[in-house]
């Protein structure tokens, strides 16, 4: 196991294609993800067998913040070991090497959002299970949703009415869309002051989202389009900013609220209403988001989103972390539960 160097790219792509299929890992997307973030330094590891790369663990070290506390965090993304080389401890060796590098450069923690396959390995390595981020949804077109799963006339209409009634019972009605919401092509210039207010409303340990980060994450991504919305207050000042991504999955039109920053809860409700209207006009049946802080969960509920109960068999959004043992026990105590973190879909590279 050794540090990743740029000339490893073809070997790494072979591992990713053997893992995820031939269409996986276009070179430009990997370059964007692994080397493009202007506020991160990159320090991933590869595992090498004679003559070939057989495993990869990308890692970026970033400035993070919770209210007034600045910390450095290392984020692990998309680990993969070639199928012919699994269950030999390669993943474990890659993660250990990344950790050693993270502590060497002074990171306070290493975190990642594992899937069902890698999570057992992280827990075995002693990572803290932070818990699951919340999945929140709003059904924008119950007819289309039901028709997708019950394509029987009559039954689908009944199902759609039942779903709409249940949703109305369980969630507050969204506001009527606000007129002062505009769609932008690039993030507004003054997002950082909005970020500070948002951070006070919804504290939690998360990435520092600076203007260069917003640009890298949502306008510089090769082959992916995001929709950007800005809410302005009565004086024309920015009061909120939100990012949306559309996707068709299994024939269903879904829209993901990737990120939202606001000055007030009222602004959040107005902006969410406008963004949901824009999604509906685009033909979206299911509007959803995944977030970690409890207060944001509550605010989104008040805007009309329903938290999907943990007992339903939907996708799980895990987070795990390990804290730098040389920096004392305080961080491990303060950020041991997911609701003390600030994580959104924007932190999650696969969307
Ligand atoms: C997940 C993955 C990286 C593990 O790589 P690996 O080199 O086989 O893992 P290791 O040999 O270091 O295993 C470490 C521990 O993880 C757990 N583990 C690994 N593979 C597992 C599996 N298929 N089922 C259950 N536990 C598993 C075990 O606890 C294992 O320890 P053990 O072998 O002593 O029981 C590999 O299976 C892979 O590339 N999967 C597809 C890509 C993927 O899903 N990546 C995660 C993206 S978040």
mmCIF file of C-alpha atoms and ligand atoms in Angstrom:
data_model
loop_
_atom_site.group_PDB
_atom_site.id
_atom_site.type_symbol
_atom_site.label_atom_id
_atom_site.label_comp_id
_atom_site.label_asym_id
_atom_site.label_seq_id
_atom_site.Cartn_x
_atom_site.Cartn_y
_atom_site.Cartn_z
ATOM 1 C CA UNK A 1 0.000 0.000 0.000
ATOM 2 C CA UNK A 2 1.404 3.394 -0.980
ATOM 3 C CA UNK A 3 0.257 6.946 -1.748
ATOM 4 C CA UNK A 4 -1.733 7.443 -4.950
ATOM 5 C CA UNK A 5 0.137 9.220 -7.739
ATOM 6 C CA UNK A 6 -1.444 10.569 -10.911
ATOM 7 C CA UNK A 7 0.101 7.859 -13.102
ATOM 8 C CA UNK A 8 -1.990 5.300 -11.135
ATOM 9 C CA UNK A 9 -5.150 6.614 -12.847
ATOM 10 C CA UNK A 10 -5.489 3.839 -15.519
ATOM 11 C CA UNK A 11 -4.881 1.077 -12.939
ATOM 12 C CA UNK A 12 -7.370 2.665 -10.551
ATOM 13 C CA UNK A 13 -9.972 2.898 -13.326
ATOM 14 C CA UNK A 14 -9.497 -0.846 -14.000
ATOM 15 C CA UNK A 15 -10.296 -1.568 -10.338
ATOM 16 C CA UNK A 16 -13.370 0.686 -10.444
ATOM 17 C CA UNK A 17 -14.610 -0.856 -13.680
ATOM 18 C CA UNK A 18 -14.120 -4.393 -12.340
ATOM 19 C CA UNK A 19 -16.129 -3.269 -9.284
ATOM 20 C CA UNK A 20 -18.881 -1.103 -10.767
ATOM 21 C CA UNK A 21 -18.974 -2.047 -14.480
ATOM 22 C CA UNK A 22 -17.510 -0.663 -17.692
ATOM 23 C CA UNK A 23 -19.405 2.638 -17.566
ATOM 24 C CA UNK A 24 -17.954 3.472 -14.146
ATOM 25 C CA UNK A 25 -15.416 6.126 -13.482
ATOM 26 C CA UNK A 26 -15.054 8.431 -16.474
ATOM 27 C CA UNK A 27 -11.580 9.965 -16.157
ATOM 28 C CA UNK A 28 -12.835 13.590 -16.041
ATOM 29 C CA UNK A 29 -15.257 12.823 -13.215
ATOM 30 C CA UNK A 30 -12.531 11.165 -11.153
ATOM 31 C CA UNK A 31 -10.185 14.071 -11.741
ATOM 32 C CA UNK A 32 -12.890 16.473 -10.626
ATOM 33 C CA UNK A 33 -13.742 14.420 -7.551
ATOM 34 C CA UNK A 34 -10.261 13.481 -6.432
ATOM 35 C CA UNK A 35 -8.231 16.524 -7.381
ATOM 36 C CA UNK A 36 -10.612 19.353 -8.205
ATOM 37 C CA UNK A 37 -11.784 20.674 -4.826
ATOM 38 C CA UNK A 38 -9.792 23.894 -4.372
ATOM 39 C CA UNK A 39 -10.001 23.797 -0.601
ATOM 40 C CA UNK A 40 -8.885 20.184 -0.088
ATOM 41 C CA UNK A 41 -5.536 18.469 -0.227
ATOM 42 C CA UNK A 42 -5.522 14.982 -1.645
ATOM 43 C CA UNK A 43 -3.804 12.042 -0.016
ATOM 44 C CA UNK A 44 -5.392 8.783 -1.200
ATOM 45 C CA UNK A 45 -3.743 5.352 -1.147
ATOM 46 C CA UNK A 46 -3.517 2.492 -3.622
ATOM 47 C CA UNK A 47 -2.742 -1.193 -3.084
ATOM 48 C CA UNK A 48 -0.427 -2.758 -5.606
ATOM 49 C CA UNK A 49 0.169 -6.390 -6.519
ATOM 50 C CA UNK A 50 3.130 -7.079 -8.826
ATOM 51 C CA UNK A 51 2.485 -5.045 -11.964
ATOM 52 C CA UNK A 52 -1.035 -3.829 -11.187
ATOM 53 C CA UNK A 53 -3.184 -1.688 -8.925
ATOM 54 C CA UNK A 54 -5.689 -3.849 -7.003
ATOM 55 C CA UNK A 55 -7.287 -1.408 -4.567
ATOM 56 C CA UNK A 56 -7.874 2.289 -3.998
ATOM 57 C CA UNK A 57 -8.978 4.506 -1.123
ATOM 58 C CA UNK A 58 -9.282 8.192 -2.112
ATOM 59 C CA UNK A 59 -8.960 10.731 0.718
ATOM 60 C CA UNK A 60 -9.253 14.507 0.863
ATOM 61 C CA UNK A 61 -8.214 16.612 3.843
ATOM 62 C CA UNK A 62 -10.416 19.679 4.294
ATOM 63 C CA UNK A 63 -11.051 22.559 6.620
ATOM 64 C CA UNK A 64 -14.193 21.860 8.682
ATOM 65 C CA UNK A 65 -16.193 23.910 11.155
ATOM 66 C CA UNK A 66 -18.806 23.676 13.876
ATOM 67 C CA UNK A 67 -19.996 27.157 14.937
ATOM 68 C CA UNK A 68 -16.795 28.903 16.070
ATOM 69 C CA UNK A 69 -14.635 25.763 16.205
ATOM 70 C CA UNK A 70 -12.301 25.141 13.264
ATOM 71 C CA UNK A 71 -11.001 21.630 12.766
ATOM 72 C CA UNK A 72 -9.320 19.655 10.017
ATOM 73 C CA UNK A 73 -11.072 16.595 8.720
ATOM 74 C CA UNK A 74 -10.101 13.804 6.340
ATOM 75 C CA UNK A 75 -12.883 12.442 4.149
ATOM 76 C CA UNK A 76 -12.660 8.971 2.630
ATOM 77 C CA UNK A 77 -14.694 8.334 -0.518
ATOM 78 C CA UNK A 78 -15.451 5.335 -2.752
ATOM 79 C CA UNK A 79 -13.089 2.589 -1.535
ATOM 80 C CA UNK A 80 -12.758 -0.340 -3.950
ATOM 81 C CA UNK A 81 -10.754 -3.561 -4.001
ATOM 82 C CA UNK A 82 -10.533 -5.649 -7.192
ATOM 83 C CA UNK A 83 -12.945 -8.621 -6.920
ATOM 84 C CA UNK A 84 -10.066 -11.102 -7.329
ATOM 85 C CA UNK A 85 -8.273 -9.654 -4.305
ATOM 86 C CA UNK A 86 -11.020 -9.294 -1.697
ATOM 87 C CA UNK A 87 -11.080 -10.684 1.870
ATOM 88 C CA UNK A 88 -7.303 -10.508 2.182
ATOM 89 C CA UNK A 89 -7.174 -7.402 4.324
ATOM 90 C CA UNK A 90 -6.444 -4.959 1.468
ATOM 91 C CA UNK A 91 -9.282 -2.568 2.360
ATOM 92 C CA UNK A 92 -8.137 -2.595 5.987
ATOM 93 C CA UNK A 93 -4.546 -1.836 4.998
ATOM 94 C CA UNK A 94 -5.653 1.020 2.708
ATOM 95 C CA UNK A 95 -7.773 2.633 5.412
ATOM 96 C CA UNK A 96 -5.029 2.271 8.034
ATOM 97 C CA UNK A 97 -2.522 3.912 5.653
ATOM 98 C CA UNK A 98 -4.953 6.799 4.993
ATOM 99 C CA UNK A 99 -5.455 7.269 8.729
ATOM 100 C CA UNK A 100 -1.711 7.356 9.390
ATOM 101 C CA UNK A 101 -1.382 10.023 6.682
ATOM 102 C CA UNK A 102 -4.354 11.983 8.085
ATOM 103 C CA UNK A 103 -2.820 12.064 11.576
ATOM 104 C CA UNK A 104 0.573 12.985 10.076
ATOM 105 C CA UNK A 105 -0.919 16.093 8.414
ATOM 106 C CA UNK A 106 -2.736 17.061 11.619
ATOM 107 C CA UNK A 107 -6.330 16.006 10.834
ATOM 108 C CA UNK A 108 -8.648 15.810 13.846
ATOM 109 C CA UNK A 109 -10.780 13.037 12.399
ATOM 110 C CA UNK A 110 -11.315 10.712 9.469
ATOM 111 C CA UNK A 111 -14.897 10.255 8.316
ATOM 112 C CA UNK A 112 -16.769 8.463 5.572
ATOM 113 C CA UNK A 113 -20.273 7.524 4.441
ATOM 114 C CA UNK A 114 -19.982 3.772 3.971
ATOM 115 C CA UNK A 115 -22.418 1.507 2.179
ATOM 116 C CA UNK A 116 -23.629 -1.878 3.459
ATOM 117 C CA UNK A 117 -20.507 -3.570 2.062
ATOM 118 C CA UNK A 118 -17.799 -1.401 3.544
ATOM 119 C CA UNK A 119 -19.533 -0.529 6.832
ATOM 120 C CA UNK A 120 -18.681 -3.834 8.593
ATOM 121 C CA UNK A 121 -15.030 -3.302 7.708
ATOM 122 C CA UNK A 122 -14.982 0.240 9.141
ATOM 123 C CA UNK A 123 -16.654 -0.934 12.357
ATOM 124 C CA UNK A 124 -14.148 -3.750 12.640
ATOM 125 C CA UNK A 125 -11.354 -1.180 12.307
ATOM 126 C CA UNK A 126 -12.758 0.629 15.361
ATOM 127 C CA UNK A 127 -14.641 3.464 13.648
ATOM 128 C CA UNK A 128 -17.439 5.103 15.646
ATOM 129 C CA UNK A 129 -20.839 4.376 14.167
ATOM 130 C CA UNK A 130 -22.312 7.906 14.123
ATOM 131 C CA UNK A 131 -25.744 6.620 13.090
ATOM 132 C CA UNK A 132 -27.865 7.319 10.061
ATOM 133 C CA UNK A 133 -28.637 10.576 8.329
ATOM 134 C CA UNK A 134 -32.367 11.269 7.900
ATOM 135 C CA UNK A 135 -34.113 10.673 4.596
ATOM 136 C CA UNK A 136 -36.908 13.234 4.075
ATOM 137 C CA UNK A 137 -39.377 13.106 1.214
ATOM 138 C CA UNK A 138 -42.399 14.812 -0.273
ATOM 139 C CA UNK A 139 -44.571 13.090 -2.838
ATOM 140 C CA UNK A 140 -45.196 15.662 -5.565
ATOM 141 C CA UNK A 141 -47.176 13.442 -7.909
ATOM 142 C CA UNK A 142 -48.824 10.544 -6.105
ATOM 143 C CA UNK A 143 -50.591 9.357 -9.297
ATOM 144 C CA UNK A 144 -47.309 8.890 -11.115
ATOM 145 C CA UNK A 145 -45.730 7.219 -8.065
ATOM 146 C CA UNK A 146 -48.535 4.730 -7.638
ATOM 147 C CA UNK A 147 -48.873 4.093 -11.363
ATOM 148 C CA UNK A 148 -45.205 3.130 -11.380
ATOM 149 C CA UNK A 149 -45.721 0.384 -8.810
ATOM 150 C CA UNK A 150 -49.436 -0.531 -9.332
ATOM 151 C CA UNK A 151 -50.162 -0.060 -13.045
ATOM 152 C CA UNK A 152 -53.828 -1.074 -12.668
ATOM 153 C CA UNK A 153 -56.481 1.527 -13.549
ATOM 154 C CA UNK A 154 -58.774 2.359 -10.673
ATOM 155 C CA UNK A 155 -56.462 0.802 -8.096
ATOM 156 C CA UNK A 156 -53.772 3.351 -8.893
ATOM 157 C CA UNK A 157 -56.232 6.235 -8.499
ATOM 158 C CA UNK A 158 -57.375 4.913 -5.137
ATOM 159 C CA UNK A 159 -53.770 4.364 -4.047
ATOM 160 C CA UNK A 160 -52.823 7.905 -5.096
ATOM 161 C CA UNK A 161 -55.706 9.445 -3.109
ATOM 162 C CA UNK A 162 -54.763 7.392 -0.042
ATOM 163 C CA UNK A 163 -51.129 8.463 -0.313
ATOM 164 C CA UNK A 164 -52.062 12.140 -0.717
ATOM 165 C CA UNK A 165 -54.378 11.960 2.300
ATOM 166 C CA UNK A 166 -51.699 10.239 4.431
ATOM 167 C CA UNK A 167 -49.129 12.839 3.431
ATOM 168 C CA UNK A 168 -51.540 15.679 4.277
ATOM 169 C CA UNK A 169 -52.162 14.090 7.673
ATOM 170 C CA UNK A 170 -48.489 13.591 8.534
ATOM 171 C CA UNK A 171 -46.874 16.780 7.241
ATOM 172 C CA UNK A 172 -47.574 20.511 7.341
ATOM 173 C CA UNK A 173 -48.730 21.962 4.018
ATOM 174 C CA UNK A 174 -45.885 23.710 2.179
ATOM 175 C CA UNK A 175 -46.153 27.498 1.806
ATOM 176 C CA UNK A 176 -47.322 28.917 -1.487
ATOM 177 C CA UNK A 177 -44.246 29.500 -3.607
ATOM 178 C CA UNK A 178 -42.547 32.846 -3.031
ATOM 179 C CA UNK A 179 -42.266 35.246 -5.942
ATOM 180 C CA UNK A 180 -38.719 36.387 -5.156
ATOM 181 C CA UNK A 181 -36.997 33.145 -6.061
ATOM 182 C CA UNK A 182 -34.797 33.194 -9.133
ATOM 183 C CA UNK A 183 -32.923 30.431 -10.885
ATOM 184 C CA UNK A 184 -29.198 31.109 -11.322
ATOM 185 C CA UNK A 185 -26.475 29.616 -13.469
ATOM 186 C CA UNK A 186 -23.677 30.095 -10.924
ATOM 187 C CA UNK A 187 -23.717 30.401 -7.126
ATOM 188 C CA UNK A 188 -24.160 33.995 -5.914
ATOM 189 C CA UNK A 189 -20.996 35.844 -4.910
ATOM 190 C CA UNK A 190 -21.991 36.548 -1.303
ATOM 191 C CA UNK A 191 -22.811 33.043 -0.100
ATOM 192 C CA UNK A 192 -20.348 33.145 2.767
ATOM 193 C CA UNK A 193 -22.400 35.585 4.878
ATOM 194 C CA UNK A 194 -25.501 33.465 4.267
ATOM 195 C CA UNK A 195 -23.472 30.417 5.321
ATOM 196 C CA UNK A 196 -22.566 32.070 8.627
ATOM 197 C CA UNK A 197 -26.235 32.754 9.480
ATOM 198 C CA UNK A 198 -27.196 29.261 8.368
ATOM 199 C CA UNK A 199 -24.455 27.803 10.586
ATOM 200 C CA UNK A 200 -25.946 29.601 13.611
ATOM 201 C CA UNK A 201 -29.422 28.212 12.858
ATOM 202 C CA UNK A 202 -28.221 24.682 12.139
ATOM 203 C CA UNK A 203 -24.947 24.021 13.930
ATOM 204 C CA UNK A 204 -23.007 20.836 13.304
ATOM 205 C CA UNK A 205 -19.553 19.668 12.288
ATOM 206 C CA UNK A 206 -19.217 19.884 8.521
ATOM 207 C CA UNK A 207 -17.111 21.022 5.600
ATOM 208 C CA UNK A 208 -16.379 24.744 5.300
ATOM 209 C CA UNK A 209 -18.449 25.631 2.270
ATOM 210 C CA UNK A 210 -16.573 28.561 0.818
ATOM 211 C CA UNK A 211 -17.391 30.199 -2.511
ATOM 212 C CA UNK A 212 -14.720 28.144 -4.371
ATOM 213 C CA UNK A 213 -16.253 24.994 -2.846
ATOM 214 C CA UNK A 214 -19.746 25.909 -4.103
ATOM 215 C CA UNK A 215 -18.390 26.473 -7.604
ATOM 216 C CA UNK A 216 -16.373 23.254 -7.642
ATOM 217 C CA UNK A 217 -19.248 21.185 -6.256
ATOM 218 C CA UNK A 218 -22.072 22.453 -8.438
ATOM 219 C CA UNK A 219 -20.854 24.216 -11.546
ATOM 220 C CA UNK A 220 -17.551 22.523 -12.430
ATOM 221 C CA UNK A 221 -18.756 18.885 -12.408
ATOM 222 C CA UNK A 222 -18.222 17.189 -15.756
ATOM 223 C CA UNK A 223 -21.408 15.645 -17.155
ATOM 224 C CA UNK A 224 -23.762 16.606 -14.320
ATOM 225 C CA UNK A 225 -26.254 19.443 -14.225
ATOM 226 C CA UNK A 226 -27.576 21.048 -11.046
ATOM 227 C CA UNK A 227 -30.265 23.702 -10.699
ATOM 228 C CA UNK A 228 -29.437 26.651 -8.450
ATOM 229 C CA UNK A 229 -32.095 28.822 -6.788
ATOM 230 C CA UNK A 230 -31.783 32.050 -4.855
ATOM 231 C CA UNK A 231 -34.373 33.616 -2.561
ATOM 232 C CA UNK A 232 -34.222 37.386 -2.044
ATOM 233 C CA UNK A 233 -35.868 39.288 0.780
ATOM 234 C CA UNK A 234 -38.070 42.395 0.395
ATOM 235 C CA UNK A 235 -35.016 44.631 0.095
ATOM 236 C CA UNK A 236 -33.600 42.416 -2.651
ATOM 237 C CA UNK A 237 -30.924 40.945 -0.352
ATOM 238 C CA UNK A 238 -30.050 37.215 -0.595
ATOM 239 C CA UNK A 239 -32.029 35.282 2.020
ATOM 240 C CA UNK A 240 -31.499 31.725 0.818
ATOM 241 C CA UNK A 241 -29.796 29.491 -1.726
ATOM 242 C CA UNK A 242 -30.668 25.929 -2.733
ATOM 243 C CA UNK A 243 -29.339 23.302 -5.140
ATOM 244 C CA UNK A 244 -31.450 20.677 -6.885
ATOM 245 C CA UNK A 245 -30.577 17.634 -8.992
ATOM 246 C CA UNK A 246 -33.018 15.720 -11.174
ATOM 247 C CA UNK A 247 -32.694 12.036 -11.858
ATOM 248 C CA UNK A 248 -34.785 9.302 -13.464
ATOM 249 C CA UNK A 249 -34.466 6.087 -11.505
ATOM 250 C CA UNK A 250 -36.440 2.933 -12.371
ATOM 251 C CA UNK A 251 -38.699 5.077 -14.560
ATOM 252 C CA UNK A 252 -39.456 7.447 -11.698
ATOM 253 C CA UNK A 253 -38.717 11.173 -11.838
ATOM 254 C CA UNK A 254 -36.949 12.150 -8.629
ATOM 255 C CA UNK A 255 -35.454 15.452 -7.506
ATOM 256 C CA UNK A 256 -32.828 15.746 -4.771
ATOM 257 C CA UNK A 257 -32.397 18.811 -2.621
ATOM 258 C CA UNK A 258 -28.592 18.662 -2.490
ATOM 259 C CA UNK A 259 -27.943 21.692 -0.272
ATOM 260 C CA UNK A 260 -29.812 24.618 1.209
ATOM 261 C CA UNK A 261 -28.531 27.678 3.103
ATOM 262 C CA UNK A 262 -30.881 30.279 4.581
ATOM 263 C CA UNK A 263 -30.946 33.275 6.906
ATOM 264 C CA UNK A 264 -34.147 32.260 8.733
ATOM 265 C CA UNK A 265 -36.511 29.305 9.087
ATOM 266 C CA UNK A 266 -39.175 31.336 7.289
ATOM 267 C CA UNK A 267 -36.797 31.784 4.338
ATOM 268 C CA UNK A 268 -36.198 28.028 4.339
ATOM 269 C CA UNK A 269 -39.933 27.338 4.095
ATOM 270 C CA UNK A 270 -40.335 29.833 1.258
ATOM 271 C CA UNK A 271 -37.347 28.538 -0.664
ATOM 272 C CA UNK A 272 -38.321 24.866 -0.273
ATOM 273 C CA UNK A 273 -41.838 25.687 -1.526
ATOM 274 C CA UNK A 274 -40.421 27.405 -4.615
ATOM 275 C CA UNK A 275 -37.919 24.646 -5.329
ATOM 276 C CA UNK A 276 -40.630 21.979 -4.979
ATOM 277 C CA UNK A 277 -42.791 23.923 -7.432
ATOM 278 C CA UNK A 278 -39.894 24.060 -9.901
ATOM 279 C CA UNK A 279 -39.349 20.307 -9.462
ATOM 280 C CA UNK A 280 -43.037 19.614 -10.032
ATOM 281 C CA UNK A 281 -43.059 21.703 -13.192
ATOM 282 C CA UNK A 282 -40.166 19.512 -14.395
ATOM 283 C CA UNK A 283 -42.321 16.366 -13.947
ATOM 284 C CA UNK A 284 -40.872 15.240 -10.608
ATOM 285 C CA UNK A 285 -42.908 12.682 -8.668
ATOM 286 C CA UNK A 286 -40.632 12.314 -5.624
ATOM 287 C CA UNK A 287 -38.756 15.134 -3.913
ATOM 288 C CA UNK A 288 -36.171 14.073 -1.332
ATOM 289 C CA UNK A 289 -33.145 15.014 0.677
ATOM 290 C CA UNK A 290 -30.761 13.432 3.180
ATOM 291 C CA UNK A 291 -29.384 15.468 6.079
ATOM 292 C CA UNK A 292 -27.952 15.019 9.579
ATOM 293 C CA UNK A 293 -28.716 17.907 12.012
ATOM 294 C CA UNK A 294 -31.928 17.515 14.040
ATOM 295 C CA UNK A 295 -32.797 21.205 13.764
ATOM 296 C CA UNK A 296 -32.596 21.092 9.966
ATOM 297 C CA UNK A 297 -34.691 17.932 10.017
ATOM 298 C CA UNK A 298 -37.360 19.830 11.984
ATOM 299 C CA UNK A 299 -37.216 22.892 9.750
ATOM 300 C CA UNK A 300 -37.601 20.770 6.605
ATOM 301 C CA UNK A 301 -40.527 18.964 8.204
ATOM 302 C CA UNK A 302 -42.175 22.342 8.831
ATOM 303 C CA UNK A 303 -41.647 23.054 5.098
ATOM 304 C CA UNK A 304 -43.699 19.949 4.196
ATOM 305 C CA UNK A 305 -41.168 17.100 4.082
ATOM 306 C CA UNK A 306 -41.780 13.789 5.808
ATOM 307 C CA UNK A 307 -39.033 11.889 7.587
ATOM 308 C CA UNK A 308 -38.959 8.304 6.315
ATOM 309 C CA UNK A 309 -39.120 6.011 9.370
ATOM 310 C CA UNK A 310 -36.002 3.919 10.017
ATOM 311 C CA UNK A 311 -38.007 0.660 9.955
ATOM 312 C CA UNK A 312 -38.936 1.050 6.270
ATOM 313 C CA UNK A 313 -36.711 -0.979 3.928
ATOM 314 C CA UNK A 314 -35.240 2.051 2.097
ATOM 315 C CA UNK A 315 -31.605 2.826 1.401
ATOM 316 C CA UNK A 316 -29.612 3.546 4.566
ATOM 317 C CA UNK A 317 -27.329 6.577 4.839
ATOM 318 C CA UNK A 318 -24.595 5.652 7.320
ATOM 319 C CA UNK A 319 -21.747 7.770 8.597
ATOM 320 C CA UNK A 320 -18.719 6.617 10.576
ATOM 321 C CA UNK A 321 -15.719 8.480 11.976
ATOM 322 C CA UNK A 322 -12.489 7.944 13.839
ATOM 323 C CA UNK A 323 -10.919 10.716 15.872
ATOM 324 C CA UNK A 324 -7.214 11.478 16.066
ATOM 325 C CA UNK A 325 -6.009 9.620 19.185
ATOM 326 C CA UNK A 326 -3.181 12.180 19.621
ATOM 327 C CA UNK A 327 -5.623 15.101 19.990
ATOM 328 C CA UNK A 328 -7.346 14.042 23.235
ATOM 329 C CA UNK A 329 -10.862 12.684 23.873
ATOM 330 C CA UNK A 330 -12.917 15.926 23.501
ATOM 331 C CA UNK A 331 -13.699 15.680 19.769
ATOM 332 C CA UNK A 332 -14.740 12.033 20.070
ATOM 333 C CA UNK A 333 -17.182 13.003 22.849
ATOM 334 C CA UNK A 334 -18.545 16.116 21.170
ATOM 335 C CA UNK A 335 -19.184 14.635 17.702
ATOM 336 C CA UNK A 336 -20.018 11.000 18.418
ATOM 337 C CA UNK A 337 -23.634 11.217 17.170
ATOM 338 C CA UNK A 338 -24.803 12.022 13.652
ATOM 339 C CA UNK A 339 -27.123 14.872 14.702
ATOM 340 C CA UNK A 340 -24.081 16.839 15.935
ATOM 341 C CA UNK A 341 -22.685 16.784 12.357
ATOM 342 C CA UNK A 342 -23.729 18.876 9.401
ATOM 343 C CA UNK A 343 -24.023 16.573 6.393
ATOM 344 C CA UNK A 344 -26.166 16.923 3.275
ATOM 345 C CA UNK A 345 -26.357 15.222 -0.112
ATOM 346 C CA UNK A 346 -23.761 17.761 -1.242
ATOM 347 C CA UNK A 347 -21.170 15.881 0.820
ATOM 348 C CA UNK A 348 -22.008 12.727 -1.031
ATOM 349 C CA UNK A 349 -20.063 12.374 -4.239
ATOM 350 C CA UNK A 350 -22.245 9.899 -6.146
ATOM 351 C CA UNK A 351 -25.040 12.402 -6.813
HETATM 352 C C1 LIG B 1 -15.926 -3.334 0.648
HETATM 353 C C2 LIG B 1 -14.567 -3.761 0.103
HETATM 354 C C3 LIG B 1 -13.726 -2.509 -0.186
HETATM 355 C C4 LIG B 1 -13.819 -4.620 1.161
HETATM 356 O O1 LIG B 1 -12.510 -4.905 0.671
HETATM 357 P P1 LIG B 1 -11.633 -6.150 1.214
HETATM 358 O O2 LIG B 1 -10.207 -5.910 0.857
HETATM 359 O O3 LIG B 1 -12.257 -7.412 0.759
HETATM 360 O O4 LIG B 1 -11.824 -6.001 2.797
HETATM 361 P P2 LIG B 1 -10.922 -6.657 3.942
HETATM 362 O O5 LIG B 1 -10.354 -7.979 3.464
HETATM 363 O O6 LIG B 1 -9.923 -5.665 4.443
HETATM 364 O O7 LIG B 1 -12.022 -6.930 5.052
HETATM 365 C C5 LIG B 1 -12.072 -6.210 6.266
HETATM 366 C C6 LIG B 1 -13.327 -6.612 7.017
HETATM 367 O O8 LIG B 1 -14.449 -6.040 6.370
HETATM 368 C C7 LIG B 1 -15.554 -6.935 6.503
HETATM 369 N N1 LIG B 1 -15.943 -7.395 5.167
HETATM 370 C C8 LIG B 1 -15.267 -7.260 4.001
HETATM 371 N N2 LIG B 1 -15.975 -7.771 2.974
HETATM 372 C C9 LIG B 1 -17.128 -8.225 3.513
HETATM 373 C C10 LIG B 1 -18.275 -8.875 2.991
HETATM 374 N N3 LIG B 1 -18.385 -9.152 1.676
HETATM 375 N N4 LIG B 1 -19.273 -9.198 3.830
HETATM 376 C C11 LIG B 1 -19.192 -8.924 5.148
HETATM 377 N N5 LIG B 1 -18.113 -8.326 5.714
HETATM 378 C C12 LIG B 1 -17.115 -7.978 4.911
HETATM 379 C C13 LIG B 1 -15.060 -8.087 7.350
HETATM 380 O O9 LIG B 1 -15.294 -7.753 8.697
HETATM 381 C C14 LIG B 1 -13.606 -8.069 7.031
HETATM 382 O O10 LIG B 1 -12.817 -8.666 8.014
HETATM 383 P P3 LIG B 1 -12.552 -10.302 7.956
HETATM 384 O O11 LIG B 1 -12.198 -10.641 6.546
HETATM 385 O O12 LIG B 1 -11.444 -10.497 8.927
HETATM 386 O O13 LIG B 1 -13.853 -10.890 8.370
HETATM 387 C C15 LIG B 1 -14.729 -4.599 -1.199
HETATM 388 O O14 LIG B 1 -15.616 -5.671 -0.932
HETATM 389 C C16 LIG B 1 -15.252 -3.822 -2.389
HETATM 390 O O15 LIG B 1 -14.472 -3.224 -3.149
HETATM 391 N N6 LIG B 1 -16.574 -3.805 -2.562
HETATM 392 C C17 LIG B 1 -17.231 -3.126 -3.694
HETATM 393 C C18 LIG B 1 -17.075 -1.621 -3.629
HETATM 394 C C19 LIG B 1 -17.814 -0.999 -2.485
HETATM 395 O O16 LIG B 1 -18.954 -1.319 -2.214
HETATM 396 N N7 LIG B 1 -17.127 -0.045 -1.816
HETATM 397 C C20 LIG B 1 -17.657 0.714 -0.725
HETATM 398 C C21 LIG B 1 -18.008 2.099 -1.193
HETATM 399 S S1 LIG B 1 -18.543 3.085 0.169
#
